[in-house]
GROMACS .gro file of C-alpha atoms in nm:
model
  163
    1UNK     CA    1   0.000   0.000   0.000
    2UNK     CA    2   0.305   0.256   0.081
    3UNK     CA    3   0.414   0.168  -0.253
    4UNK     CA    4   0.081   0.266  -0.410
    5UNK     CA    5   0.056   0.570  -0.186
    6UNK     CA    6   0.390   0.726  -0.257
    7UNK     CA    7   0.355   0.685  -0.606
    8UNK     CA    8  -0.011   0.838  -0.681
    9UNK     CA    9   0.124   1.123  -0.456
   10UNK     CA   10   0.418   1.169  -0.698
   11UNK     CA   11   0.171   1.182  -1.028
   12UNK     CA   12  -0.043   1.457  -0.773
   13UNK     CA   13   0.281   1.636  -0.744
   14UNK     CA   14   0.394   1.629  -1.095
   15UNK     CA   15   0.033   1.739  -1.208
   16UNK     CA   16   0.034   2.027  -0.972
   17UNK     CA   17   0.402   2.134  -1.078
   18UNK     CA   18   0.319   2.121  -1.460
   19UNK     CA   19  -0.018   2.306  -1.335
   20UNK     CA   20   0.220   2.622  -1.159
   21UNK     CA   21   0.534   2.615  -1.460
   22UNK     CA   22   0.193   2.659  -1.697
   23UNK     CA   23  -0.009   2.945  -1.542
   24UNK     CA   24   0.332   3.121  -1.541
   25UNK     CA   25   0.324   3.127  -1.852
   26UNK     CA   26  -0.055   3.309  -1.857
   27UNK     CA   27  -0.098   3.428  -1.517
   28UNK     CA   28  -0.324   3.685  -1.614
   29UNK     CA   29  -0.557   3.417  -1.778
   30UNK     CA   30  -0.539   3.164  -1.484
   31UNK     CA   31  -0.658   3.407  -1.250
   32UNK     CA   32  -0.930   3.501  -1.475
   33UNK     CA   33  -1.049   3.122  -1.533
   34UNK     CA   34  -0.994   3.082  -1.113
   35UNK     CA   35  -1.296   3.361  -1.101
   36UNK     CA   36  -1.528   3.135  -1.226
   37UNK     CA   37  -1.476   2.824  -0.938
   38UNK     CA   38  -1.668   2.832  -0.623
   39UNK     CA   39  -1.437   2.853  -0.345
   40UNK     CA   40  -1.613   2.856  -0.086
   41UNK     CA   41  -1.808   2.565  -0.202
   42UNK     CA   42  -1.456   2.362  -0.237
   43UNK     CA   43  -1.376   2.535   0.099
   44UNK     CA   44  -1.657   2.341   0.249
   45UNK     CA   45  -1.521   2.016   0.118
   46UNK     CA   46  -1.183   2.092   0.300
   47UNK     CA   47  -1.317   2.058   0.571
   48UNK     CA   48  -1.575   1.770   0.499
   49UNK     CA   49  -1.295   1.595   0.400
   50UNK     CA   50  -1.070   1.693   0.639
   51UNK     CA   51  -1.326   1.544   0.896
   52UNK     CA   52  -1.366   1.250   0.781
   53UNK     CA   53  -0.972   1.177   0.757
   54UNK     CA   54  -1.027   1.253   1.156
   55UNK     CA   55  -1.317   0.926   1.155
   56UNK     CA   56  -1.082   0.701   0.971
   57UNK     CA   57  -0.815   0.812   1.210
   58UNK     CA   58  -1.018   0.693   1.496
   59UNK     CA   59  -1.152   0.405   1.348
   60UNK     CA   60  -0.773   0.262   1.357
   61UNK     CA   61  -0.807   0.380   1.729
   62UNK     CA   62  -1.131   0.217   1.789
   63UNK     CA   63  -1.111  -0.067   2.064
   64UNK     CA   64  -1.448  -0.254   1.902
   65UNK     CA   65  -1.509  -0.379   1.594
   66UNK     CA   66  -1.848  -0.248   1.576
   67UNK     CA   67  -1.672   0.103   1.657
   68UNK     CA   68  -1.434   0.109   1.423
   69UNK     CA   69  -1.715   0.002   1.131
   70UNK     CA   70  -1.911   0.320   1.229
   71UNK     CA   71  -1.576   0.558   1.183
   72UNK     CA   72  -1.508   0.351   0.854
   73UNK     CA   73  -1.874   0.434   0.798
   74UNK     CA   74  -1.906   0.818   0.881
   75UNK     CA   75  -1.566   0.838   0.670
   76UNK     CA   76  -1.732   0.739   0.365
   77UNK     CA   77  -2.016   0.922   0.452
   78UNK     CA   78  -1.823   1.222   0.450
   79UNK     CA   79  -1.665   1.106   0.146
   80UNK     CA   80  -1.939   1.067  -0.045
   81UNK     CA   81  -2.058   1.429   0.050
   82UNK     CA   82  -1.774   1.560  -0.049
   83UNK     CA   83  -1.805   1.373  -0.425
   84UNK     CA   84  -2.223   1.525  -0.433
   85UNK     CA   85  -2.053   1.886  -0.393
   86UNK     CA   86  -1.794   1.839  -0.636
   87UNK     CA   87  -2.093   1.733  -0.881
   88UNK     CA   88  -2.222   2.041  -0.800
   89UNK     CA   89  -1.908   2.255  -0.897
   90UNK     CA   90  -1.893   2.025  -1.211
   91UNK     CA   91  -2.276   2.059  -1.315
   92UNK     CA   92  -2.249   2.412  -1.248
   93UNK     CA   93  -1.920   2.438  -1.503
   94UNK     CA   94  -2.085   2.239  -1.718
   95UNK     CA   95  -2.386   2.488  -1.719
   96UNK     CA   96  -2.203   2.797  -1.821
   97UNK     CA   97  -2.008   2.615  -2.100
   98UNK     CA   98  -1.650   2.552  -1.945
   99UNK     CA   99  -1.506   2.271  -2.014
  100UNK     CA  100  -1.143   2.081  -2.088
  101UNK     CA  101  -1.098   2.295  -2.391
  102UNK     CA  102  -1.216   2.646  -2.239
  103UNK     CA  103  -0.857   2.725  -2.129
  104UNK     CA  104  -0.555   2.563  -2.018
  105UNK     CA  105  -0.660   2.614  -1.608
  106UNK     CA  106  -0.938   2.406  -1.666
  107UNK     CA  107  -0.750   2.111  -1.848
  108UNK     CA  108  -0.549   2.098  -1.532
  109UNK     CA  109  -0.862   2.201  -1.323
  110UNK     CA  110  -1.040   1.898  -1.466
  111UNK     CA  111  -0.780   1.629  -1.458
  112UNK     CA  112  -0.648   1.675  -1.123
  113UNK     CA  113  -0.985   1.723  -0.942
  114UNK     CA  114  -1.153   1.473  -1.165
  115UNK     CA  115  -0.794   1.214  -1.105
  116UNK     CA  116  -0.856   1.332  -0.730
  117UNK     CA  117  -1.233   1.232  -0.699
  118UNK     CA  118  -1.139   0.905  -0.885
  119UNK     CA  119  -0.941   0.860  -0.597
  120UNK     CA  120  -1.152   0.914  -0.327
  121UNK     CA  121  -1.404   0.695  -0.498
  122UNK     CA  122  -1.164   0.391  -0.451
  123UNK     CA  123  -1.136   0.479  -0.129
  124UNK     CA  124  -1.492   0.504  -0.040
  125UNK     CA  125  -1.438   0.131  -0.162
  126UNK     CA  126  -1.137   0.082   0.034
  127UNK     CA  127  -1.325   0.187   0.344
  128UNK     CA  128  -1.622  -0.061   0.275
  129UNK     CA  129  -1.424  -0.344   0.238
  130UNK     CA  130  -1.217  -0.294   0.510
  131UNK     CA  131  -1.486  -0.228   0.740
  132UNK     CA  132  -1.641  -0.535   0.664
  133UNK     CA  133  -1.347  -0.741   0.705
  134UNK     CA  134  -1.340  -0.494   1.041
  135UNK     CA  135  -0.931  -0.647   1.111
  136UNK     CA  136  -0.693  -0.348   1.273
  137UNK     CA  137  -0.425  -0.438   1.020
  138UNK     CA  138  -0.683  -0.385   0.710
  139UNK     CA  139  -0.813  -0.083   0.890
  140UNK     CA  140  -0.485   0.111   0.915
  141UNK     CA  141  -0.400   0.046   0.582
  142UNK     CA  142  -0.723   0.194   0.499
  143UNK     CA  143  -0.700   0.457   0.677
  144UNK     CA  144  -0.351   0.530   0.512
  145UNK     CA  145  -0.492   0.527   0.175
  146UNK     CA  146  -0.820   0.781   0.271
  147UNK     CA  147  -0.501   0.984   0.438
  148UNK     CA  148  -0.339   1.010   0.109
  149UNK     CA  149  -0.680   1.155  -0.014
  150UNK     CA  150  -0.707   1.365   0.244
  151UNK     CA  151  -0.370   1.511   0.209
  152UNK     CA  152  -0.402   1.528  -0.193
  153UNK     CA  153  -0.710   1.767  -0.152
  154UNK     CA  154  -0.531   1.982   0.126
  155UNK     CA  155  -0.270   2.024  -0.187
  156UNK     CA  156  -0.515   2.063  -0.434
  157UNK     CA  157  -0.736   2.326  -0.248
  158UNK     CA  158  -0.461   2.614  -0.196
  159UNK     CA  159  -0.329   2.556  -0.562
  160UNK     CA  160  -0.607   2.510  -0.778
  161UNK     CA  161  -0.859   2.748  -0.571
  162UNK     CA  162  -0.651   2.985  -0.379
  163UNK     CA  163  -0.340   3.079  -0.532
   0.00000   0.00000   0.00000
């Protein structure tokens, strides 16, 4: 699993690198296309997400089975809230005509948020399964994949929707 982890957080890191070397090259157009996200919105999924990296956390810490499966649960929970919101930011987008080809920020916009939610989607998975197995060693590893998530979207949010 550490394996898988580092590497899907290299490809996050080389997307977001080619992301900044390319809106240097049109900063003046990246900050235009960044007026059109809803950052508050993806705010809100910071911390949805955020919170649920807390309930896998203490699943892993949970001294019951039946305790850790309602963690595992509340994680995906959250996780799945946070996917209904991004569909929200993506219908909206869709609405007004932006897509892949409206300008370079939203190729990159697209692809890592859309690689991202792919992501958490396994996860939401990963969580299931593990829960239902509901064995401390599955759970931690788990856990360390949803963390990965997690710490993806912390990287993504700044970058993409603040900077």
């Amino acid at each position: 699993m550490w394996v898988l982890i580092f590497s899907e957080l290299a490809v996050f890191g080389a997307g977001l690198a080619a992301f900044m070397g390319v809106r240097l090259t049109d900063p003046a157009g990246f900050a235009q296309a960044r007026s059109h996200l809803m950052v508050e919105l993806a705010g809100t999924n910071t911390i949805i997400l955020v919170t649920s990296g807390l309930f896998a956390a203490l699943a892993v810490t949970a001294k019951t089975r039946r305790v850790a499966r309602v963690w595992l649960a509340a994680a995906s929970l959250l996780g799945l809230v946070f996917l209904g919101l991004k569909t929200v930011e993506y219908t909206a987008k869709a609405a007004a005509g932006i897509n892949f080809e409206t300008h370079e920020f939203f190729t990159f916009y697209y692809l890592l948020t859309g690689f991202h939610a792919a992501h958490l989607i396994a996860g939401v998975i990963i969580l299931a399964l593990v829960g239902w197995q509901a064995q401390h060693r599955a759970i931690q590893t788990g856990a360390a994949f949803w963390h990965m998530v997690d710490l993806v979207w912390v990287l993504l949010f700044p970058v993409i929707y603040l900077l």
